[in-house]
XYZ file of C-alpha atoms in Angstrom:
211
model
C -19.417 -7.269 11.825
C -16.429 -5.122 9.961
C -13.661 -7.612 11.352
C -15.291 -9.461 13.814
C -17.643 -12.298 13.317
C -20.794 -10.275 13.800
C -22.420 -11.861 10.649
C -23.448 -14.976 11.103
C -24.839 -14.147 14.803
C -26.695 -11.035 12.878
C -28.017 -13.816 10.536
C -29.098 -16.147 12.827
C -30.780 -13.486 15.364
C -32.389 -12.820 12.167
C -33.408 -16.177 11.416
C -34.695 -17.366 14.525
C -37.219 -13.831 14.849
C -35.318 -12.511 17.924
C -35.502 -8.384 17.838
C -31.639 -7.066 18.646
C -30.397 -3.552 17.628
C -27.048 -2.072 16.967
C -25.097 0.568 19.104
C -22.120 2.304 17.235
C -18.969 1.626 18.879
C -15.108 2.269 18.292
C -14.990 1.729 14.466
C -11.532 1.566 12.619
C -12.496 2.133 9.471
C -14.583 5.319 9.482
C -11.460 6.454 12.170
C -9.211 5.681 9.414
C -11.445 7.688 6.580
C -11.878 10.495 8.612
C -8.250 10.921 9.967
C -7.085 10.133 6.151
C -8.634 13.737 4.971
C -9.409 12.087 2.013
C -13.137 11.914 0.126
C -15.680 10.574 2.793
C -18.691 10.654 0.778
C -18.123 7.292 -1.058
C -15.626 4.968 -0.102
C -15.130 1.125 -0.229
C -14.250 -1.108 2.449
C -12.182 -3.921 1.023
C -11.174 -5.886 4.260
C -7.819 -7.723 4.580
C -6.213 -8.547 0.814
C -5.910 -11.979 -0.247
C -3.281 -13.964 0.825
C -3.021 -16.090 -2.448
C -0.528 -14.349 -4.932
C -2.571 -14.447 -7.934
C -6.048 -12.693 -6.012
C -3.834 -10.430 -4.304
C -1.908 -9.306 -7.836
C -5.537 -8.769 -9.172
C -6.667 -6.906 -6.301
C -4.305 -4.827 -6.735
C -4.426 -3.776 -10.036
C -8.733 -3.021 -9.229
C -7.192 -0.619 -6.187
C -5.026 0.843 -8.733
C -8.045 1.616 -10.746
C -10.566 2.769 -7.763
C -11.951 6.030 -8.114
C -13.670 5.959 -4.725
C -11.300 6.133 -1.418
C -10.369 2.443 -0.107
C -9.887 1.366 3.177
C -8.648 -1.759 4.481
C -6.816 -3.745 7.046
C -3.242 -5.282 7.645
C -1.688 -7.618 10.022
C 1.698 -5.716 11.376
C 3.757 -8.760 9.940
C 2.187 -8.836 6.786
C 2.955 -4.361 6.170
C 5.999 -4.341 4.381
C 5.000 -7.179 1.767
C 1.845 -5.171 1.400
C 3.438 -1.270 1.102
C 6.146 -3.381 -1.582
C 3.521 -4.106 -3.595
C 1.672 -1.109 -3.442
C 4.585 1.137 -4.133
C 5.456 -1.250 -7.604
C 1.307 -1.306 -8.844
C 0.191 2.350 -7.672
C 3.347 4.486 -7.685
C 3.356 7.735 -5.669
C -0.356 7.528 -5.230
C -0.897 8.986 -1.806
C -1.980 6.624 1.341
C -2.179 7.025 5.403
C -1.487 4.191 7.297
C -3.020 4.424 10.346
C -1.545 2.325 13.662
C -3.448 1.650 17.018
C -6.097 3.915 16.426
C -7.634 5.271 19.357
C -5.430 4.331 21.450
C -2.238 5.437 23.687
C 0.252 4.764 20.626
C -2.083 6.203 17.674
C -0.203 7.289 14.694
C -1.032 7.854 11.351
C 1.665 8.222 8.673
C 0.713 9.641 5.198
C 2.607 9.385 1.603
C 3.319 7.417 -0.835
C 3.332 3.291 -0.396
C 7.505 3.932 -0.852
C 8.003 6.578 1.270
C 5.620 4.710 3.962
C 7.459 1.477 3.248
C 11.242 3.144 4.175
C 10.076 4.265 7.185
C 8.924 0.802 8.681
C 11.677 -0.320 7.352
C 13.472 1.271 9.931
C 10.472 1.408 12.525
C 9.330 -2.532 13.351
C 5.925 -2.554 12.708
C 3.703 -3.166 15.832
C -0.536 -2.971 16.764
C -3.575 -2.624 14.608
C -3.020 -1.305 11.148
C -5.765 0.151 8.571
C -4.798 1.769 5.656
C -6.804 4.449 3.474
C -6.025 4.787 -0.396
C -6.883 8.247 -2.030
C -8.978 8.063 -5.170
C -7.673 7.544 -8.244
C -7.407 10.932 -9.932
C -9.715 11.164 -12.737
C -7.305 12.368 -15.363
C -4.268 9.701 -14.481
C -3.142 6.643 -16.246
C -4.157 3.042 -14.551
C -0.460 2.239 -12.794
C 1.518 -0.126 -15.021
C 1.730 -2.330 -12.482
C 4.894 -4.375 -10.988
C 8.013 -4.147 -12.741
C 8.457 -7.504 -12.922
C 5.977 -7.569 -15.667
C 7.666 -5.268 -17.879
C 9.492 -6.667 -20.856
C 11.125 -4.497 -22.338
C 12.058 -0.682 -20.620
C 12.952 1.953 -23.566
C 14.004 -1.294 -25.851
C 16.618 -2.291 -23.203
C 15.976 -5.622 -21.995
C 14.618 -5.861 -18.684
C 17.134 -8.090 -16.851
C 20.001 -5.799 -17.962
C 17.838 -2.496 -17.006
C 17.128 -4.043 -13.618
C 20.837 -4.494 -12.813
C 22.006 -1.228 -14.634
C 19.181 0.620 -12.731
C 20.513 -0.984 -9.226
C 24.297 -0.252 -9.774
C 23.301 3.547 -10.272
C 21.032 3.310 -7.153
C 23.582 2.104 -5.387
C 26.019 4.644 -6.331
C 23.902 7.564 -5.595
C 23.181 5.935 -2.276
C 26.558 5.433 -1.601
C 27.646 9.316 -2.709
C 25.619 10.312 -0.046
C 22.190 11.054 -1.679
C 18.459 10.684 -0.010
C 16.472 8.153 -1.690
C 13.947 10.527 -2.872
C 17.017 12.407 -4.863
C 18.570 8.924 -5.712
C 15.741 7.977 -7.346
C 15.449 11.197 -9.385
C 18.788 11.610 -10.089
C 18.618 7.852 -11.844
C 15.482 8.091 -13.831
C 16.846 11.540 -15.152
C 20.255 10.116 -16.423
C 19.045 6.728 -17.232
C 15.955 7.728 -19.118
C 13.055 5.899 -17.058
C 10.188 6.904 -15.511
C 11.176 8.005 -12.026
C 7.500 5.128 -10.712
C 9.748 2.345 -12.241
C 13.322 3.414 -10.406
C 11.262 4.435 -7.184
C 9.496 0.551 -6.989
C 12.865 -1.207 -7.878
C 14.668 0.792 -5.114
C 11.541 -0.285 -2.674
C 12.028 -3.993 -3.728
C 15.391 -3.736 -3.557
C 15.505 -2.554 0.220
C 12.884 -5.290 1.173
C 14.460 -7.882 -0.400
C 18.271 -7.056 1.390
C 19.556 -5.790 -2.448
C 20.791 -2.054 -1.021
C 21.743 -1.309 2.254
């Protein structure tokens, strides 16, 4: 009934007065909220996020806001979009992404959306993926969201920050520097808040902007 269509045939057993009962088998998301090490005793289960742009923006921005522990799924082709988008709306909010659970390849990866993205970046994604979100501290600002929404960065305009921002990145990358440091080194000499740097830099990779 989690991902499976066990609903409707739990509805209609239900319906029609037949008696059935329900054995626990292998369950991905309480795997995925255990292995997490996050908060167990409430969590919410959101599925797979929409695949319409608006729904998913506004999904988004309620994960950013969840105080409980999330888990949900994603298809393997659909990751990267998904760990872009999480790295611009929740920052370096911690998640595990959790592959093939269970099984032979199991691997769970933990980090920020950014750091997670980079490394399937390099890594095709492949199998079953659930991912866990930790709460949302209680003493931390709501995420500002994308970048693309921002209009104005420190009073520079936001087109010319964008492509000031990248031609730093891509110095620092090119000097030899991690992207962790890159990203620090930028926000420190440009004035910016290191979230915004660290989500261009993710969108930037994704969309074939940096090498």
């Amino acid at each position: 009934s989690i991902s499976d269509p066990g609903f409707p045939l739990a509805r209609l057993l239900l319906a029609e007065n037949v008696p059935f009962t329900v054995l626990p088998g292998p369950s991905a998301v309480l795997t995925a909220l255990v292995h997490s090490g996050y908060p167990a005793d409430r969590f919410v289960f959101w599925g797979f996020l929409s695949r319409k742009k608006k729904e998913r923006a506004e999904e988004i921005r309620a994960l950013a806001a969840e105080r409980k522990t999330v888990v949900f799924y994603e298809a393997p082709h659909r990751l990267l979009k998904t760990l872009r988008e999480l790295a611009a709306g929740l920052g370096k909010r911690e998640i595990a992404v959790c592959r093939e659970l269970t099984k032979k390849y199991e691997e769970v990866l933990r980090g920020s959306a950014g750091e997670i993205f980079d490394h399937f970046s390099r890594v095709s994604p492949r199998g079953e993926f659930t991912l866990v979100l930790s709460p949302r501290a209680r003493d931390s600002a709501t995420p500002a969201g994308s970048i693309e929404n921002e209009g104005e960065v420190k009073g520079k305009n936001a087109n010319l920050w964008r492509a000031e921002c990248t031609r730093e990145l891509e110095k620092a990358l090119q000097a030899g520097d991690p992207p962790t440091a890159a990203v620090k080194k930028v926000a420190r000499n440009m004035g910016l808040p290191r979230q915004k740097v660290y989500a261009l830099l993710v969108e930037l990779k994704h969309g074939g902007g940096l090498a």
